[in-house]
């Protein structure tokens, strides 16, 4: 600690005796040393492959790191884990706030672990960097599941862009699989395009709903119905049972309006109660039917391979755009041209040529 | 002409007398001279603004040209026409083959010209470079409309990519508007993403259907229903009238399943017969209601400005991708990495980094 300075005022105090250090220097040295001993990539991989949840968490933290220095190590861990990944069932779950996602995932997850499965729960929530984790942030929401040794719950990765959050989640899936988790549940609250991102990283997509005031289908986000492999109407208990059944009929009718899926699967609707656990085993049975079908007709493998190609192209395209739009001179010129285009002073295509010429000339 | 060569074989022929030139040199010189006298950009613009359809056609041909030397002149014409454009109603029409699009557009177009409107019909058909113009290629399909001095019909621009075809069509719209056409009809047969492209360049989107064997909604392409502002059930004549009315009811119910549109417009369903002309005036009335609503609530202008921004960004993004994927060294490396990704040897994100590093290092 610095000595107090001498003051030339009436409030001057005598210097007094030297104060003892409030923190032991030995202790500081010890902690600093510990912090520096980051596990190597190899150590993390070994831990993950042994099923060590601490190693898994550290590796996911590494993957989520925005420090460019960590990128190479993270890629190394991922690529070493890849041969052991790809063996789980990946299930996406979405639903608006209030639909009971956490309670459902807890009941569903406990059912799976009771059958001997190992369940990892991840979340995609691009809003969490603002709201500081609006989903899964509070692990106590899944009190039982979090204590289950065959379950692993990881709050949403934060990030500025959906692309960044999605990449981190997708890599976390690989790590969880290498760690021995055979069922990965990806939760999303459906902000922006996050459902599309989750849909492109899972095998099965579950839409959670509750029965409402009759006009069930109004207010469903564009495209979500078409993505769903299963619609589960939650809170089908007590006074709600009748309404839930009516909602089931209405959703079933609506599902038949959509074109057949490439998977050969006809989406279905079921009701459940995450509180009484009624219907939870049936949800799992339906998901199993889906996997039986798509593994038999080889859609499962085809789809995963397509998803890998998609993420390769998607990442490249995002980076190409990011490189263009983040350049200061381009951003200024774009601003200027956007105005001219909106005022019909030049055509969008001429404006694009001007911008691209500038970009590629440098 | 070259003289025949002397042969040293048994088939040797005497040289004979010099042949006269089969084409008059004077004539060749005359034609070549004429060809060189291309109208200047200014001449084209003047012609277009006077309502000259020949100048319009020549300008559209210039815009469609793949010769890079024509690009600057084309951009010049477009940008000079821009201040006179933007004043028409742009209507997109889609429907599968067999639904009667040509007959409908002819009946609809004739109705509009009878009301004093000037109608231009363009087409977006990215398949036309292969099929040599599968829609509008044969102008005689619209025998009456093509003879109408207040109508202009232009077959689909050909091109390798939808992006290219869409750009050309969008610029043709501007030229038609500057030429005084106040109603632009864009037809598409709905190959690939062409409906989305057309939807992003029109104010109003019309889906043409015929009544089928009861299950009307099956087989409708993903997303098309959500785009439609009006569904018209064509061929509602003779024995078909009852079925067309049933189809109308079914589509009406289905339309209500979709979320409300930003335009504030509730899509509707109507029946018509392009043969008897029953229902054609009602289609036009509905479209007018739409324009009354969206001009009053200012969605019309907002939407056009959004579309301009969309095309600016879209063109830039397409070019950024095209520049990347067309580079030979990148294409080879991509091929290699795609295989590794599909075999789960490396993660899609690592593969993307490798490719991007190569791209930006040069």
Short mmCIF file of N, CA and C in Angstrom, two decimals, chain A residues 212-219 250, chain B residues 256-257:
data_model
loop_
_atom_site.label_atom_id
_atom_site.label_comp_id
_atom_site.label_asym_id
_atom_site.label_seq_id
_atom_site.Cartn_x
_atom_site.Cartn_y
_atom_site.Cartn_z
N UNK A 212 -54.49 -21.68 -25.46
CA UNK A 212 -54.83 -20.29 -25.15
C UNK A 212 -56.31 -20.06 -25.22
N UNK A 213 -56.68 -18.95 -25.77
CA UNK A 213 -58.08 -18.55 -25.75
C UNK A 213 -58.83 -18.95 -27.02
N UNK A 214 -58.44 -20.07 -27.62
CA UNK A 214 -59.21 -20.53 -28.77
C UNK A 214 -58.47 -20.37 -30.08
N UNK A 215 -58.04 -19.14 -30.38
CA UNK A 215 -57.40 -18.93 -31.67
C UNK A 215 -55.91 -19.26 -31.55
N UNK A 216 -55.63 -20.56 -31.47
CA UNK A 216 -54.32 -21.05 -31.07
C UNK A 216 -53.21 -20.63 -32.01
N UNK A 217 -53.55 -20.51 -33.29
CA UNK A 217 -52.48 -20.42 -34.28
C UNK A 217 -52.02 -19.00 -34.53
N UNK A 218 -52.85 -18.06 -34.14
CA UNK A 218 -52.44 -16.67 -34.30
C UNK A 218 -51.22 -16.41 -33.44
N UNK A 219 -50.35 -15.62 -33.95
CA UNK A 219 -49.21 -15.21 -33.15
C UNK A 219 -48.03 -16.16 -33.21
N UNK A 250 -56.67 -28.54 -33.30
CA UNK A 250 -56.46 -27.42 -34.22
C UNK A 250 -55.05 -27.42 -34.82
N UNK B 256 -56.03 -17.56 -42.70
CA UNK B 256 -56.18 -17.00 -41.35
C UNK B 256 -55.22 -17.61 -40.35
N UNK B 257 -54.55 -18.68 -40.77
CA UNK B 257 -53.59 -19.31 -39.85
C UNK B 257 -52.29 -18.52 -39.79
#
